[in-house]
């Protein structure tokens, strides 16, 4: 037995004075070695005097990450802070410093609980740590705010709620759509687009995305916000406002990855099993496309791990989908290539979409349909007919 | 009460080894002032799907997860990769005593990713000029790296070539 990768993290928290903790964290693994030091004010859990040190790193530019650690000065290390650390330290400094910082934040929260229990013991309490913290929790119905454990996923596990709502399919726009000379290229629709705030990961508004889509000459866009159902009224209003084809779909998270679902208007929350989703979608005549099925990693791809077309095609997911997204703007050429090969090998139709989360990526890839589309009903018919192909547009 | 005496300490280790059948065993262990826990998972290669998983969790103030191993089986078939965290959280749920378990599953998955990353990074040359070329090629191949950390931030020498291509293509 030889361990080929090892990551060790050590975090120590000591008390400097009545209201100050000193935190020291070390992350040492087969690739990186780094340290973090900072202080925390116990009364409000804010951190300050943050410093870091690299011992081992990879690129010649990694040392610059230290300059951005100060962005976390003043962060309150209470509930919900992990996401903020990822988005600030992880994005502007280094994800490994963010990982260690999150570990330190957890240690700080636990330390404060330990200190409260120890203080109670010193004051004569005979309660065990568990009973003491349970009593604190029941005293006000929840743990004190600064001690609450993060709850980032609101939906209960596995309990997938599909709130059936009777939503009519959006029909042709009452106003005629702007005519575009299709030439021989077909009718081009970006079938995979995210908008803020419907998708928390997106950074531009739906209006900004539509304006950009029109500007670059797309014939339409399909909004595929994560587990988010646009109302037909909102879509109609957007169509009229922008005089542009706007369609709805939904990017639904399953245990086998993200699925673009067309013609299915139920508000799915939580994680749904793909097999179950297929049943629901098939029942209403909808269409499922496997979104970026081979989306890989930051530094290695399918080719690096020996994933062949044959092995990839045997993945369980492909028996439950109606199509494959083989051009996605967020994955590598190799990963798109593998998706294309699998789609061809399995005889599944292929689509293209930018997966844009900001205006710069709108229309990077799209789907070229043989005939113009005016409504979601027509989109569904077209998807089932299979007369389309993924295209590089931008 | 005396100050500067350690109040809380945490040790977390993640180890990845290659099994005889080519699959990967990733084990995440945690020992801190309150917790003693372990997550073990076998990841099928090259599919990168969780093929086996088990764990144990003892905690000073959180309730025991009585059906932990049954619960973990819900993760079988989940693919280690981008987007896995929301799937893991969604499948395991948000109970307070599962918070750390969820994190450890994620850490074990990250161990697998870093193990595979290490293999790629071992190909990097030792000299700085060579590294510059190596990492510039890497970010061009995997656009997801662009502007995701200080090293690959906009304006970094490592993304100069990529940005020049983007400018030529009208993307910048």
XYZ file of C-alpha atoms in Angstrom:
566
model
C 0.000 0.000 0.000
C 1.511 3.289 -1.104
C -0.354 6.499 -0.541
C 0.076 8.584 -3.690
C -1.479 11.804 -2.498
C -1.555 13.164 1.038
C -3.061 16.345 2.392
C -2.640 17.271 6.038
C -4.239 20.238 7.697
C -3.596 21.416 11.219
C -5.429 24.295 12.862
C -4.706 25.595 16.342
C -6.758 28.190 18.184
C -5.467 29.786 21.376
C -6.784 32.635 23.509
C -4.746 35.811 23.510
C -6.970 37.736 25.929
C -10.604 37.747 27.026
C -11.880 38.834 23.628
C -9.167 37.722 21.214
C -8.278 34.379 19.684
C -5.136 33.658 17.708
C -5.489 31.208 14.861
C -2.726 29.331 13.080
C -3.453 27.022 10.168
C -1.181 24.801 8.118
C -2.034 23.038 4.883
C 0.625 20.694 3.646
C 0.019 18.265 0.804
C 1.799 16.531 -2.035
C 1.542 19.690 -4.160
C 1.194 22.730 -1.891
C 2.360 23.897 1.488
C 0.986 27.071 3.029
C 0.172 28.733 6.326
C -2.339 31.242 7.642
C -2.220 33.378 10.780
C -4.892 35.726 12.007
C -6.763 36.942 15.056
C -10.451 36.839 15.873
C -12.529 39.059 18.121
C -14.639 36.641 20.163
C -17.547 39.037 20.720
C -18.446 39.319 17.039
C -16.225 36.657 15.414
C -14.576 39.165 13.091
C -11.080 38.342 11.935
C -8.159 40.717 11.559
C -4.374 40.890 11.097
C -4.460 38.181 8.442
C -1.139 36.963 7.167
C -0.097 34.054 5.006
C 3.003 32.238 3.876
C 3.822 29.933 1.004
C 6.285 27.113 1.522
C 5.617 25.210 -1.709
C 3.523 26.249 -4.701
C 3.220 25.549 -8.434
C 3.115 28.447 -10.916
C 5.588 31.368 -10.936
C 2.611 33.662 -10.209
C 1.268 31.830 -7.136
C 3.148 34.079 -4.658
C 0.834 36.952 -5.703
C -1.979 35.162 -3.874
C -0.626 36.525 -0.588
C -1.487 40.092 -1.653
C -5.207 39.270 -1.672
C -5.571 37.597 1.711
C -6.307 40.979 3.273
C -9.671 40.924 1.495
C -10.883 38.742 4.340
C -10.071 41.399 6.965
C -13.235 42.051 8.954
C -15.047 38.893 7.821
C -17.388 37.549 10.460
C -16.609 33.836 10.669
C -20.162 32.845 11.545
C -22.670 30.954 9.488
C -22.628 31.376 5.717
C -19.027 32.519 5.589
C -17.720 29.531 3.585
C -19.315 30.702 0.349
C -17.988 34.217 0.848
C -14.485 32.876 1.464
C -14.692 30.799 -1.720
C -15.827 33.810 -3.717
C -13.238 36.250 -2.385
C -10.113 34.442 -1.219
C -10.729 31.465 -3.515
C -11.196 33.589 -6.620
C -8.792 36.475 -6.117
C -6.089 34.765 -4.053
C -5.945 30.968 -4.179
C -8.463 28.173 -3.635
C -6.061 26.373 -1.323
C -5.765 29.385 0.974
C -9.572 29.538 0.877
C -9.759 25.872 1.827
C -7.502 26.445 4.828
C -9.363 29.611 5.784
C -12.650 27.700 5.846
C -11.045 25.080 8.066
C -9.848 27.858 10.400
C -13.325 29.449 10.472
C -14.826 26.110 11.515
C -12.211 25.766 14.258
C -13.005 29.265 15.534
C -16.726 28.524 15.800
C -16.015 25.292 17.642
C -13.558 27.045 19.941
C -16.157 29.590 20.988
C -18.585 26.791 21.871
C -15.888 25.089 23.904
C -15.065 28.346 25.697
C -18.721 28.963 26.588
C -19.072 25.499 28.041
C -15.827 25.815 29.962
C -16.932 29.204 31.290
C -20.216 27.665 32.450
C -18.315 24.855 34.174
C -16.133 27.374 35.952
C -19.301 29.041 37.166
C -20.477 25.790 38.690
C -22.464 24.181 35.899
C -22.441 20.370 36.063
C -23.794 19.939 32.558
C -21.889 17.943 29.969
C -20.798 19.796 26.871
C -23.617 18.198 24.880
C -26.282 19.041 27.452
C -24.974 22.573 27.897
C -25.065 23.338 24.181
C -28.481 21.684 23.845
C -29.763 23.847 26.688
C -28.379 26.967 25.041
C -30.043 25.958 21.817
C -33.427 25.312 23.405
C -33.245 28.519 25.419
C -33.889 30.629 22.343
C -34.942 27.995 19.883
C -31.626 27.934 18.127
C -27.939 28.241 18.735
C -26.706 31.765 19.279
C -26.210 33.416 15.919
C -22.457 33.432 16.090
C -22.467 29.729 16.835
C -24.994 28.465 14.367
C -23.834 25.747 12.098
C -24.005 26.606 8.468
C -26.964 25.382 6.528
C -26.422 26.153 2.900
C -28.823 23.677 1.344
C -32.336 24.401 2.451
C -34.018 21.451 0.842
C -34.162 18.181 2.720
C -32.061 15.432 1.275
C -33.551 13.177 -1.304
C -36.944 14.640 -0.602
C -37.443 16.051 -4.004
C -40.382 18.327 -4.142
C -41.987 18.781 -7.458
C -44.596 21.401 -6.959
C -46.820 20.750 -9.876
C -48.071 23.980 -11.237
C -50.394 24.367 -14.112
C -48.358 26.546 -16.401
C -49.399 26.999 -19.970
C -46.726 26.639 -22.578
C -45.670 30.039 -23.823
C -46.993 30.515 -27.309
C -45.882 32.684 -30.172
C -45.233 36.270 -29.240
C -48.149 38.585 -29.809
C -45.728 40.987 -31.429
C -43.952 39.768 -34.533
C -40.392 38.833 -33.772
C -37.592 40.756 -35.386
C -36.792 39.091 -38.659
C -33.264 37.897 -39.190
C -31.787 36.814 -42.452
C -31.026 33.180 -41.737
C -29.020 32.629 -44.876
C -27.852 29.038 -44.958
C -26.891 28.960 -41.297
C -30.267 27.996 -39.899
C -32.185 29.457 -37.009
C -29.704 29.985 -34.198
C -30.760 29.691 -30.576
C -28.479 29.684 -27.543
C -30.078 26.797 -25.633
C -28.143 27.204 -22.389
C -28.077 30.551 -20.611
C -28.076 31.704 -16.981
C -29.195 35.037 -15.605
C -28.899 36.897 -12.297
C -30.476 36.659 -9.828
C -32.397 33.548 -10.949
C -29.095 31.635 -11.040
C -26.987 32.702 -8.038
C -23.828 31.904 -10.011
C -24.704 34.304 -12.846
C -23.496 37.883 -12.856
C -25.573 39.687 -15.497
C -29.308 40.389 -15.574
C -31.724 38.781 -17.969
C -32.161 42.110 -19.760
C -28.418 42.509 -20.253
C -28.114 38.954 -21.572
C -30.959 39.441 -24.044
C -29.594 42.778 -25.282
C -26.243 41.076 -25.923
C -27.885 38.102 -27.651
C -29.688 40.486 -30.010
C -26.561 42.525 -30.585
C -24.509 39.540 -31.723
C -27.274 38.326 -34.052
C -28.719 35.263 -32.332
C -32.295 34.400 -33.329
C -33.293 33.543 -29.788
C -32.237 32.386 -26.365
C -33.495 29.750 -23.984
C -33.263 30.617 -20.283
C -32.008 27.614 -18.327
C -31.587 28.923 -14.822
C -30.714 26.350 -12.171
C -33.818 24.697 -10.717
C -35.715 27.867 -11.491
C -38.965 28.137 -13.326
C -39.693 31.367 -15.174
C -43.368 32.283 -15.297
C -44.964 32.521 -18.740
C -46.036 36.059 -17.898
C -42.455 37.146 -17.235
C -41.270 35.530 -20.440
C -44.028 37.184 -22.432
C -43.134 40.549 -20.917
C -39.464 40.055 -21.801
C -40.377 39.099 -25.352
C -42.416 42.206 -25.808
C -39.881 44.436 -24.139
C -36.992 43.199 -26.293
C -38.878 42.102 -29.408
C -36.874 38.910 -29.328
C -37.464 35.151 -29.068
C -37.112 34.073 -25.459
C -37.816 30.491 -24.466
C -37.847 28.630 -21.176
C -36.173 25.436 -20.045
C -34.653 24.417 -16.740
C -31.242 23.100 -15.704
C -32.112 20.482 -13.130
C -29.570 18.852 -10.831
C -29.714 15.066 -10.697
C -27.454 12.592 -8.945
C -25.828 12.040 -12.337
C -25.217 15.675 -13.098
C -27.041 18.621 -14.651
C -29.842 18.095 -17.164
C -31.390 20.648 -19.504
C -35.100 19.929 -19.473
C -37.477 21.273 -22.125
C -41.275 21.220 -22.124
C -41.521 20.332 -18.427
C -42.904 23.037 -16.176
C -42.657 21.747 -12.634
C -40.650 23.483 -9.968
C -38.094 20.822 -9.019
C -36.084 21.588 -5.896
C -33.317 19.529 -4.336
C -31.644 16.606 -6.047
C -33.779 14.323 -8.138
C -32.769 10.907 -9.423
C -32.337 11.014 -13.190
C -34.508 7.935 -13.614
C -37.299 9.649 -11.686
C -36.882 12.859 -13.674
C -37.116 10.892 -16.895
C -40.452 9.431 -15.786
C -41.861 12.854 -14.963
C -40.607 14.478 -18.145
C -41.689 11.631 -20.400
C -45.172 11.791 -18.885
C -45.656 15.312 -20.248
C -43.816 14.751 -23.512
C -40.743 16.754 -22.538
C -37.135 16.403 -23.647
C -33.958 15.908 -21.600
C -30.482 16.904 -22.748
C -27.422 15.867 -20.713
C -25.655 19.175 -20.020
C -21.846 19.186 -20.321
C -21.721 15.428 -19.562
C -17.919 15.313 -19.368
C -17.256 18.592 -17.616
C -13.920 17.935 -16.042
C -11.443 19.604 -13.816
C -9.193 22.613 -13.724
C -5.931 20.969 -14.619
C -6.736 17.627 -16.175
C -9.308 16.281 -18.557
C -10.896 13.068 -19.726
C -7.850 12.349 -21.880
C -5.557 12.474 -18.870
C -7.486 9.766 -17.029
C -7.932 7.431 -19.983
C -11.671 7.882 -20.440
C -12.363 6.446 -23.889
C -15.458 6.967 -26.024
C -16.534 3.383 -25.382
C -16.193 3.675 -21.610
C -17.842 7.075 -21.600
C -20.789 5.814 -23.660
C -21.540 3.120 -21.115
C -22.398 5.660 -18.424
C -25.794 4.979 -16.933
C -27.037 8.498 -17.628
C -27.236 8.029 -21.385
C -30.116 5.567 -21.169
C -32.290 8.264 -19.577
C -31.612 11.263 -21.799
C -32.974 12.282 -25.199
C -29.992 14.324 -26.314
C -26.456 15.384 -25.455
C -25.020 18.880 -25.212
C -21.864 18.474 -27.251
C -20.862 22.129 -27.469
C -20.825 23.850 -24.096
C -19.021 27.110 -23.463
C -17.695 26.134 -20.051
C -15.800 22.987 -20.917
C -12.675 22.178 -22.882
C -12.486 21.176 -26.534
C -11.550 17.659 -25.469
C -14.590 17.370 -23.214
C -16.892 18.714 -25.926
C -15.250 16.329 -28.380
C -15.922 13.357 -26.137
C -19.562 14.405 -25.739
C -19.872 14.672 -29.530
C -18.314 11.229 -30.052
C -20.625 9.667 -27.474
C -23.704 11.330 -28.997
C -22.762 10.062 -32.451
C -21.948 6.602 -31.120
C -25.241 6.306 -29.274
C -27.301 7.923 -32.034
C -28.458 10.748 -29.783
C -29.077 14.252 -31.151
C -26.570 16.908 -30.080
C -27.204 20.495 -29.000
C -25.018 23.508 -28.315
C -25.266 26.258 -25.731
C -23.001 28.870 -24.257
C -23.782 28.114 -20.600
C -23.164 31.838 -20.291
C -23.274 33.399 -16.837
C -22.343 36.853 -18.124
C -22.761 38.825 -21.324
C -19.241 38.113 -22.574
C -20.068 34.451 -23.163
C -23.560 34.739 -24.646
C -23.767 32.879 -27.944
C -20.294 31.367 -27.746
C -21.991 28.149 -28.811
C -25.583 27.650 -29.904
C -27.894 25.304 -31.752
C -28.770 25.815 -35.422
C -32.274 24.601 -36.241
C -33.400 23.837 -39.769
C -36.546 25.923 -39.388
C -37.508 29.059 -37.490
C -38.972 28.595 -34.015
C -41.588 30.879 -32.531
C -42.672 29.159 -29.355
C -41.746 26.592 -26.739
C -44.130 24.143 -28.404
C -42.260 24.545 -31.666
C -38.928 24.187 -29.855
C -40.058 20.882 -28.372
C -41.229 19.599 -31.743
C -37.935 20.659 -33.320
C -35.871 18.991 -30.606
C -37.742 15.735 -31.138
C -37.416 15.954 -34.920
C -33.677 16.141 -34.567
C -33.135 18.614 -37.421
C -30.486 20.733 -35.747
C -26.835 20.801 -34.892
C -24.554 22.463 -32.374
C -22.626 25.415 -33.785
C -19.842 27.754 -32.786
C -21.485 31.136 -33.106
C -19.379 33.833 -31.538
C -7.872 31.740 33.311
C -4.446 31.568 31.715
C -4.162 32.966 28.231
C -2.179 31.655 25.281
C -2.946 28.060 26.184
C -4.305 26.108 23.252
C -8.091 25.993 23.370
C -8.874 23.972 20.293
C -6.904 21.959 17.786
C -7.835 20.225 14.584
C -6.044 17.633 12.474
C -7.494 16.567 9.147
C -5.752 14.284 6.728
C -6.745 12.973 3.338
C -4.869 10.146 1.679
C -5.346 8.657 -1.756
C -3.937 5.341 -2.906
C -4.262 3.363 -6.104
C -5.818 -0.070 -5.671
C -4.751 -3.189 -7.558
C -7.727 -2.887 -9.944
C -6.783 0.679 -10.856
C -9.509 2.293 -8.778
C -8.654 4.897 -6.143
C -9.190 4.661 -2.398
C -9.569 8.043 -0.746
C -9.745 8.330 3.025
C -10.441 11.525 4.956
C -9.841 11.490 8.714
C -10.655 14.191 11.232
C -9.573 14.475 14.823
C -10.320 17.699 16.652
C -11.206 18.680 20.187
C -14.827 17.604 19.594
C -14.732 15.135 16.703
C -13.324 11.788 15.641
C -14.451 10.852 12.151
C -13.479 9.001 9.013
C -14.834 8.715 5.480
C -13.535 5.997 3.138
C -14.488 5.853 -0.497
C -13.469 3.881 -3.547
C -13.662 5.855 -6.772
C -14.031 3.858 -9.959
C -11.575 4.806 -12.699
C -11.729 6.221 -15.266
C -15.418 6.998 -14.717
C -14.586 8.822 -11.483
C -17.774 7.566 -9.865
C -18.102 6.748 -6.183
C -18.248 2.948 -6.135
C -17.971 2.235 -2.397
C -18.316 4.461 0.625
C -18.386 4.070 4.388
C -17.700 6.182 7.431
C -17.877 6.707 11.148
C -18.455 9.795 13.226
C -18.126 10.438 16.954
C -18.777 13.883 18.336
C -18.800 15.515 21.736
C -22.098 17.352 21.390
C -23.756 16.300 18.145
C -26.027 13.262 18.002
C -24.678 10.107 16.472
C -25.786 9.513 12.884
C -27.388 6.135 13.481
C -27.791 5.194 9.852
C -24.650 6.857 8.588
C -23.521 3.997 6.381
C -27.001 3.542 4.896
C -27.156 7.257 4.225
C -23.744 7.305 2.551
C -24.891 4.660 0.065
C -27.039 7.348 -1.540
C -23.793 8.755 -2.928
C -22.980 5.651 -4.952
C -22.684 6.554 -8.602
C -22.111 10.257 -7.963
C -19.321 11.498 -10.190
C -16.325 13.187 -8.623
C -15.981 16.442 -10.494
C -17.363 19.883 -11.106
C -20.769 20.398 -9.502
C -20.399 17.480 -7.082
C -20.832 19.541 -3.916
C -24.421 20.526 -4.602
C -25.221 16.892 -5.396
C -23.544 15.589 -2.225
C -25.287 18.202 -0.064
C -28.578 17.566 -1.736
C -28.369 13.814 -1.264
C -27.104 13.833 2.328
C -29.297 16.667 3.557
C -28.730 19.534 5.900
C -29.071 18.033 9.367
C -26.631 19.633 11.793
C -24.859 16.365 12.564
C -24.260 15.751 8.843
C -22.515 19.034 8.181
C -19.058 17.659 8.928
C -19.751 14.370 7.133
C -20.689 16.277 3.978
C -17.496 18.299 4.231
C -15.394 15.155 4.660
C -16.959 13.482 1.631
C -16.120 16.615 -0.327
C -12.548 16.557 1.006
C -12.137 12.889 0.033
C -13.343 13.779 -3.480
C -10.944 16.715 -3.626
C -8.170 14.321 -2.658
C -8.926 12.276 -5.773
C -8.944 15.408 -7.950
C -5.666 16.639 -6.447
C -4.088 13.217 -6.903
C -4.910 13.389 -10.620
C -3.828 17.035 -10.742
C -0.484 16.085 -9.252
C 0.144 13.725 -12.165
C -0.293 16.607 -14.606
C 1.810 19.024 -12.547
C 4.695 16.568 -12.434
C 5.149 17.265 -16.149
C 5.989 20.926 -15.470
C 9.606 21.910 -16.161
C 11.796 23.177 -13.346
C 12.991 26.433 -14.913
C 10.805 29.535 -14.704
C 10.709 30.166 -18.456
C 9.605 26.590 -19.054
C 6.986 26.883 -16.336
C 5.666 30.053 -17.917
C 5.075 28.182 -21.173
C 3.666 25.105 -19.424
C 1.098 27.015 -17.375
C 0.199 29.342 -20.262
C -0.668 26.250 -22.295
C -2.598 24.811 -19.367
C -4.895 27.819 -19.032
C -5.470 27.883 -22.788
C -6.461 24.219 -22.707
C -8.636 24.594 -19.629
C -10.331 27.962 -19.871
C -11.951 27.416 -16.473
C -8.642 28.387 -14.887
C -8.796 31.881 -16.371
C -9.381 34.582 -13.770
C -10.054 31.985 -11.073
C -7.089 32.802 -8.821
C -4.233 35.282 -8.483
C -1.913 33.239 -10.688
C -4.336 33.148 -13.626
C -5.972 36.528 -12.995
C -6.610 38.983 -15.811
C -3.320 40.630 -16.739
C -1.153 37.848 -15.322
C 1.802 36.885 -17.558
C 0.407 33.349 -17.572
C -2.733 34.475 -19.406
C -1.107 36.998 -21.756
C -1.233 34.637 -24.724
C -4.824 33.661 -23.999
C -5.879 37.293 -23.652
C -4.172 38.176 -26.925
C -6.203 35.455 -28.639
C -9.377 36.662 -26.939
C -8.706 40.223 -28.068
C -8.162 39.026 -31.615
C -11.447 37.140 -31.448
C -13.306 40.161 -30.088
C -13.950 38.565 -26.699
C -12.002 41.214 -24.801
